[in-house]
PDB file of C-alpha atoms in Angstrom:
ATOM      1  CA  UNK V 147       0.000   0.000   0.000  1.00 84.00           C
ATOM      2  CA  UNK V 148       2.765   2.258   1.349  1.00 87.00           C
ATOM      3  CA  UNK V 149       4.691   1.711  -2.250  1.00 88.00           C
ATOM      4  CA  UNK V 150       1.985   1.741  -4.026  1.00 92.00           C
ATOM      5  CA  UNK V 151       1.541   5.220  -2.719  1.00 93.00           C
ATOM      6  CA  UNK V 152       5.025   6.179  -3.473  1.00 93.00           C
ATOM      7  CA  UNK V 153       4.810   4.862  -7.099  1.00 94.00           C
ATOM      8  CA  UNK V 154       1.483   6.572  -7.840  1.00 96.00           C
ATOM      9  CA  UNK V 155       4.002  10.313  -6.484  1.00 95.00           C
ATOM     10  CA  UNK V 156       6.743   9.368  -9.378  1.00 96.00           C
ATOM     11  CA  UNK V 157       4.237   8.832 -11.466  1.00 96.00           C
ATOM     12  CA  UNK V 158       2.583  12.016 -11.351  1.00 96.00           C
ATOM     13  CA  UNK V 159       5.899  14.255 -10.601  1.00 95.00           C
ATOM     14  CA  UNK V 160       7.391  12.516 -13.965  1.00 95.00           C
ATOM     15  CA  UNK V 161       4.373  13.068 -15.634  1.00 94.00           C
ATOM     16  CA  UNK V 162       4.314  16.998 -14.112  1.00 94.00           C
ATOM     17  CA  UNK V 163       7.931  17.691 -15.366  1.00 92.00           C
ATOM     18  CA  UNK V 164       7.552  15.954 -18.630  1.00 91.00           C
ATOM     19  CA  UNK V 165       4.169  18.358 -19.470  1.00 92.00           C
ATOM     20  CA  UNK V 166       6.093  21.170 -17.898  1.00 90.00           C
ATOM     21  CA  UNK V 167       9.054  20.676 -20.129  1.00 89.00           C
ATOM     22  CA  UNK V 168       6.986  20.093 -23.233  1.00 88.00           C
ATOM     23  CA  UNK V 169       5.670  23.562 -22.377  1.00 88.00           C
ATOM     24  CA  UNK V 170       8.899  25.326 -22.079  1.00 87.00           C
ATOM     25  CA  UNK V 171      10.121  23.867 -24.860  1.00 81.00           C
ATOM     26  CA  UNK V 172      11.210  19.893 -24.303  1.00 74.00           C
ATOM     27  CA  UNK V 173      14.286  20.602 -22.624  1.00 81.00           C
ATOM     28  CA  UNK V 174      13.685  17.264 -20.856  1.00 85.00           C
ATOM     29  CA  UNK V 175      14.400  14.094 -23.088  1.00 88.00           C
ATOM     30  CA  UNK V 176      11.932  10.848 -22.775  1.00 88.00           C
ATOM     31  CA  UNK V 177      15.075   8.726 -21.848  1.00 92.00           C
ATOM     32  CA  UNK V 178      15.609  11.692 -18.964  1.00 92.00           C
ATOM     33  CA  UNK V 179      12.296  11.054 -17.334  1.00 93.00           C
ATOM     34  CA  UNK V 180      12.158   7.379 -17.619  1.00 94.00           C
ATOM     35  CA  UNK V 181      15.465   7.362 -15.618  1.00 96.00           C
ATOM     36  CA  UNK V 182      14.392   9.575 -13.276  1.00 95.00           C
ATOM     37  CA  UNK V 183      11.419   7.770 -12.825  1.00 95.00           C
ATOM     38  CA  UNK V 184      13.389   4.775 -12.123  1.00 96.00           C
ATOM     39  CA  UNK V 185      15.694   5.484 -10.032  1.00 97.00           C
ATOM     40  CA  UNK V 186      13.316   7.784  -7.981  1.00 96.00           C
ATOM     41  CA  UNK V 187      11.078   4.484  -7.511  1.00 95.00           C
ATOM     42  CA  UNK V 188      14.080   2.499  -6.777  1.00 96.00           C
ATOM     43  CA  UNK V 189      15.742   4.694  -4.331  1.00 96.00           C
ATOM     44  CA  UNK V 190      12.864   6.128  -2.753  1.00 95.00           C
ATOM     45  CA  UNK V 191      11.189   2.428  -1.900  1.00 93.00           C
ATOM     46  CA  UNK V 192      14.777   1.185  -0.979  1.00 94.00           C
ATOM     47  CA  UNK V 193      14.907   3.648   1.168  1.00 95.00           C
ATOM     48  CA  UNK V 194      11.926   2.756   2.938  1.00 92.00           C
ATOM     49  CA  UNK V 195      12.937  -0.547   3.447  1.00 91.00           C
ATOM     50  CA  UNK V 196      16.188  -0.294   4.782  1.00 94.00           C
ATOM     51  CA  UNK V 197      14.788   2.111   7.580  1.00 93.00           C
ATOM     52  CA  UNK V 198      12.058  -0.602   8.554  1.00 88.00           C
ATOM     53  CA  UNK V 199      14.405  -3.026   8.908  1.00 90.00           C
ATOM     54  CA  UNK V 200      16.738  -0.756  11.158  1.00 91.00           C
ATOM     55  CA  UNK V 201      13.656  -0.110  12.856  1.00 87.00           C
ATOM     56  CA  UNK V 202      12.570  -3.342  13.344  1.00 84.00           C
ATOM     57  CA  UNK V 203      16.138  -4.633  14.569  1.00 86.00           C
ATOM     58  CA  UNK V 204      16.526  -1.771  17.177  1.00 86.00           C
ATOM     59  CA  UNK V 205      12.958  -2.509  18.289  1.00 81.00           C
ATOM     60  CA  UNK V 206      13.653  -6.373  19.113  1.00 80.00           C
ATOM     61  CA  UNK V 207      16.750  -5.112  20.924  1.00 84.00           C
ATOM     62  CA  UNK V 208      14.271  -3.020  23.100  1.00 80.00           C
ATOM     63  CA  UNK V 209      15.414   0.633  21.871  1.00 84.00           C
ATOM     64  CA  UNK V 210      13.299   3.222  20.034  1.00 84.00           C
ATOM     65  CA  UNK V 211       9.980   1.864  22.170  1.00 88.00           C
ATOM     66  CA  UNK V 212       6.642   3.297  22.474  1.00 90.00           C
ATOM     67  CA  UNK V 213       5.306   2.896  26.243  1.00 93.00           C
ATOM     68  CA  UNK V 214       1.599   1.249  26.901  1.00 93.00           C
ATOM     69  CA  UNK V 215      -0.735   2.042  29.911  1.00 91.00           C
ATOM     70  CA  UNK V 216      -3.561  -0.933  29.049  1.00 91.00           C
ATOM     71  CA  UNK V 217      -6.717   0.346  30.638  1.00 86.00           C
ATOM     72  CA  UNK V 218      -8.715  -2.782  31.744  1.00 82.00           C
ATOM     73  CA  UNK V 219      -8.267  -5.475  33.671  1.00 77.00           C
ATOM     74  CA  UNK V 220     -10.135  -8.707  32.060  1.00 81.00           C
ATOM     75  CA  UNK V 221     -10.184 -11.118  28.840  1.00 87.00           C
ATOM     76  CA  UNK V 222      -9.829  -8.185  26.702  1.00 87.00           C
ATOM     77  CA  UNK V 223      -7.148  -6.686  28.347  1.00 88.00           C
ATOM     78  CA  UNK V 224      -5.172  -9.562  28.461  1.00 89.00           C
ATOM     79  CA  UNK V 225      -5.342 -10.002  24.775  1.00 90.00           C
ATOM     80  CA  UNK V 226      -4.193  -6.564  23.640  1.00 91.00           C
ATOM     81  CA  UNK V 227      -0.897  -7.511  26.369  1.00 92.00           C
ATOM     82  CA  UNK V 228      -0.299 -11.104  24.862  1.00 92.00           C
ATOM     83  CA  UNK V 229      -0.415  -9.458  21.204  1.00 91.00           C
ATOM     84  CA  UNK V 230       2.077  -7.199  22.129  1.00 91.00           C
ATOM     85  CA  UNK V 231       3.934  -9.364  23.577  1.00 90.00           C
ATOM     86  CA  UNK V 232       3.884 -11.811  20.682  1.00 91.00           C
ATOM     87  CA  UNK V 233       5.172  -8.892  18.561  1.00 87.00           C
ATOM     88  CA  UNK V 234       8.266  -6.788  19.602  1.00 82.00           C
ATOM     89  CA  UNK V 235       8.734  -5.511  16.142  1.00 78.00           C
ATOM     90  CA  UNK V 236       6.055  -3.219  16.736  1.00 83.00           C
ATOM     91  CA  UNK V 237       8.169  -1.210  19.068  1.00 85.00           C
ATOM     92  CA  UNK V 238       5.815  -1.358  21.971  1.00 91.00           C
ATOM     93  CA  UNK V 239       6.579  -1.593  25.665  1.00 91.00           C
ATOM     94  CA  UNK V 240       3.905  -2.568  28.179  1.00 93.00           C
ATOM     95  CA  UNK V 241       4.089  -0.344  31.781  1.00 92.00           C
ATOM     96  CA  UNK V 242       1.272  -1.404  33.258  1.00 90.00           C
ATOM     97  CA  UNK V 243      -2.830  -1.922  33.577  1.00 90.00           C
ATOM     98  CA  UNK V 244      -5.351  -0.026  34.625  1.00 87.00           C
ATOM     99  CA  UNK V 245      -8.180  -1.499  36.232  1.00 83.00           C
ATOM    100  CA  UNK V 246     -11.683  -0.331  36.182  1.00 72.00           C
ATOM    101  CA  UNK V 247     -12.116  -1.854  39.779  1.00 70.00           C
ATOM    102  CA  UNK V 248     -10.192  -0.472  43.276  1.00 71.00           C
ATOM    103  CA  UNK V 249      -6.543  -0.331  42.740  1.00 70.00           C
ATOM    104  CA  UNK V 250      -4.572  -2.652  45.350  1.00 74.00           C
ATOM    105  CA  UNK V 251      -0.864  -1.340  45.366  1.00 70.00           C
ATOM    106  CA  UNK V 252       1.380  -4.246  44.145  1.00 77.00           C
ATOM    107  CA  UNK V 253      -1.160  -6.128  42.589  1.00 84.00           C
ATOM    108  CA  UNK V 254      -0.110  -7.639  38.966  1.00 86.00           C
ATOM    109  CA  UNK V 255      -1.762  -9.136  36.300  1.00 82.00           C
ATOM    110  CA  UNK V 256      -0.251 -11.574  33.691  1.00 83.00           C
ATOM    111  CA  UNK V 257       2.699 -10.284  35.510  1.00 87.00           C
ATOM    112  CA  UNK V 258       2.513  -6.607  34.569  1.00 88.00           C
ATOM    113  CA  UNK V 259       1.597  -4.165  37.674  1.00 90.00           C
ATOM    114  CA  UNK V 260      -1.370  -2.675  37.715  1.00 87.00           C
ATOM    115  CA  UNK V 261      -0.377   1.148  38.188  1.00 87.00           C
ATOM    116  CA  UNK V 262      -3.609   2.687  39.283  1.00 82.00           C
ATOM    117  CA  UNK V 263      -7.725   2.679  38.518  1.00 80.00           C
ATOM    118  CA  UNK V 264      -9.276   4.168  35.873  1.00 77.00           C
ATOM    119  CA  UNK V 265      -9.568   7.278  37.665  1.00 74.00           C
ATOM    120  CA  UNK V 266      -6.211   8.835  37.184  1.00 75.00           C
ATOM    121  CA  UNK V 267      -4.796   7.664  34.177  1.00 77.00           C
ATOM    122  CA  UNK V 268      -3.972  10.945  32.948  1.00 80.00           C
ATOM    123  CA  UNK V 269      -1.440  11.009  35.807  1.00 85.00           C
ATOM    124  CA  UNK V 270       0.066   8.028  35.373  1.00 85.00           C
ATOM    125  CA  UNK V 271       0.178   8.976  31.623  1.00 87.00           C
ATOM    126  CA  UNK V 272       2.851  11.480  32.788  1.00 88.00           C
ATOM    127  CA  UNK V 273       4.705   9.832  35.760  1.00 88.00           C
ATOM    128  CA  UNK V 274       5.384   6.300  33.417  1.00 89.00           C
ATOM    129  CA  UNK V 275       6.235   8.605  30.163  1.00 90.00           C
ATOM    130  CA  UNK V 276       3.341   6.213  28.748  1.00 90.00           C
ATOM    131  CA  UNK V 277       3.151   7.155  24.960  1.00 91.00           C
ATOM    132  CA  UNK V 278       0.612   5.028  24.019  1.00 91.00           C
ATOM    133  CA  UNK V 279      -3.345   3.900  25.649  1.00 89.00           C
ATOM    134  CA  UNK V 280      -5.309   1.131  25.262  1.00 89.00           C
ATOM    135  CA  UNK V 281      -8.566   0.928  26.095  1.00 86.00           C
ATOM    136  CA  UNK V 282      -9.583  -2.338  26.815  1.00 85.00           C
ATOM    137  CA  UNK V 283     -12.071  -2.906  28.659  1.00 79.00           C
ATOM    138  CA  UNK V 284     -15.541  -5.438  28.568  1.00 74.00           C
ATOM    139  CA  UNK V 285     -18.667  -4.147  27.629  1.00 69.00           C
ATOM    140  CA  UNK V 286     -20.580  -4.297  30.801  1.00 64.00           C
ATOM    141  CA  UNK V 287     -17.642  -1.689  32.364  1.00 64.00           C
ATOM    142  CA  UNK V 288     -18.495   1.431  29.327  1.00 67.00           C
ATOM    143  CA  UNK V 289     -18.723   3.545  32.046  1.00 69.00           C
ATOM    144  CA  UNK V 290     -14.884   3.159  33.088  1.00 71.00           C
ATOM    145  CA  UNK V 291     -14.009   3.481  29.369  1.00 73.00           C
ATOM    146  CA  UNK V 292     -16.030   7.013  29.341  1.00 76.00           C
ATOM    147  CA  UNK V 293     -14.224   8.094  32.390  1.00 75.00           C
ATOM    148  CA  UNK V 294     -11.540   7.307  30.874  1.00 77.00           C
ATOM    149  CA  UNK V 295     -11.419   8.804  27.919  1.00 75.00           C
ATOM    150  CA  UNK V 296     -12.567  11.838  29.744  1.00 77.00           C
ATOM    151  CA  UNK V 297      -9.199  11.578  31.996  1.00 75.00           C
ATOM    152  CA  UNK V 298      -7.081  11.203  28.721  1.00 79.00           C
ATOM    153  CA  UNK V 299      -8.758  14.275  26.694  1.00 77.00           C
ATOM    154  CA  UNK V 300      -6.125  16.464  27.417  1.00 76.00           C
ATOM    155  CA  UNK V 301      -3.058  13.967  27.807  1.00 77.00           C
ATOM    156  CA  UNK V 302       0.072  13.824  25.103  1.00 74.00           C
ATOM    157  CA  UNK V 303      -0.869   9.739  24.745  1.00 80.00           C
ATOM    158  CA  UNK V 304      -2.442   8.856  22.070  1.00 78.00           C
ATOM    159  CA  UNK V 305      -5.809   6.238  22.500  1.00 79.00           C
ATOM    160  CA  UNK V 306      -6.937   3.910  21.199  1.00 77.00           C
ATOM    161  CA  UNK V 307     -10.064   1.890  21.743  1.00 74.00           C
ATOM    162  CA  UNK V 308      -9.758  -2.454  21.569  1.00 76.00           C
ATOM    163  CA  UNK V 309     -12.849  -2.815  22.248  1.00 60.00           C
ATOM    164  CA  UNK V 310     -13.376  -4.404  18.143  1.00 47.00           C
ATOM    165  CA  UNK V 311     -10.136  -6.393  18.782  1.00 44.00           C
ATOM    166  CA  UNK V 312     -13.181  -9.045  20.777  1.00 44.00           C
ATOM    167  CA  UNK V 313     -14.714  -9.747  17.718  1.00 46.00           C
ATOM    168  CA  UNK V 314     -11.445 -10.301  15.237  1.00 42.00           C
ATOM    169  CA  UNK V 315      -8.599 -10.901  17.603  1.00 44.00           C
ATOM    170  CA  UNK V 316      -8.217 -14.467  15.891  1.00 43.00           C
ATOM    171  CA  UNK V 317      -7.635 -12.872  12.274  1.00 38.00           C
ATOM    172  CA  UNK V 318      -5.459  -9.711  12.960  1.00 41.00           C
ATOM    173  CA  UNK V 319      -2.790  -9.274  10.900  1.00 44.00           C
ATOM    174  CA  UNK V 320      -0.978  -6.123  12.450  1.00 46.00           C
ATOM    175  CA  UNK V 321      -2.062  -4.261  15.901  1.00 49.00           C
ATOM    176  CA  UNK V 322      -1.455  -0.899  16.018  1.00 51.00           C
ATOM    177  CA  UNK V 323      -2.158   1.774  14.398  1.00 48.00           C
ATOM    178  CA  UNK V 324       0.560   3.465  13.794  1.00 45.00           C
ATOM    179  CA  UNK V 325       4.397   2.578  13.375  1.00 42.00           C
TER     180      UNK V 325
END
């Protein structure tokens, strides 16, 4: 899709100097833009993948992470952790939960603390440098996901809802969002 994307731009800036030169008066040669639409493709989509690979490789080694707060404590919850998990060429990190329920100090979950309830998150969005939130909690607790959302308005995290993950978690092909 992504070089599909950058084709479809040499494309059009070939095509845009080609009519521009026949305009001025052909001081570009056919032969001219076919190599520079060549090598632009080439280089340009080489380019690309020699950086995701660099990225990838740092990201197994644990640098250039992004840090997730996983708001929710049940099935759902656990699922968005074990895909992470099962995927450190995303470049993501796991802190922590957050449950919907009381917080108990120490308590873990899947072996990841749980660093608060769903009433602060926007705090512990800024104490654990957390760069990234999942919300992932059941159904039945929408009201925790509201209050949540409400906490995180004004945070520098980004969030993101797993709530659809329920129904397709068996047939994703990538997680996040963003890379």
């Amino acid at each position: 899709q992504e070089v599909l994307a950058l084709l479809q731009g040499v494309l059009v800036t070939t095509t845009l100097a080609g009519v521009a030169s026949f305009f001025i008066g052909g001081a570009l040669s056919r032969s001219v833009l076919v190599l520079f639409a060549v090598l632009a493709a080439v280089l340009l989509c080489g380019n690309r993948v020699v950086v995701r690979m660099v990225l990838r490789s740092l990201r197994r080694a644990g640098r250039n992470l992004r840090y997730v707060l996983v708001a929710g404590s049940g099935d759902l919850a656990r699922l968005v952790v074990q895909k992470i998990e099962a995927h450190p060429d995303y470049g993501l990190a796991v802190r922590g939960l957050v449950t919907g329920e009381t917080f108990t100090p120490g308590a873990r979950i899947d072996g990841h603390p749980v660093l608060g309830a769903v009433g602060d998150p926007a705090s512990l969005v800024e104490t654990y440098k957390i760069d990234l939130v999942y919300l992932a909690f059941a159904r039945p607790d929408f009201v925790a996901e509201e209050s949540a959302l409400d906490q995180l308005s004004d945070s520098t995290a980004s969030v993101s809802a797993a709530t659809a993950l329920s129904n397709c978690c068996s047939s994703m092909q990538s997680f996040p969002s963003s890379s």
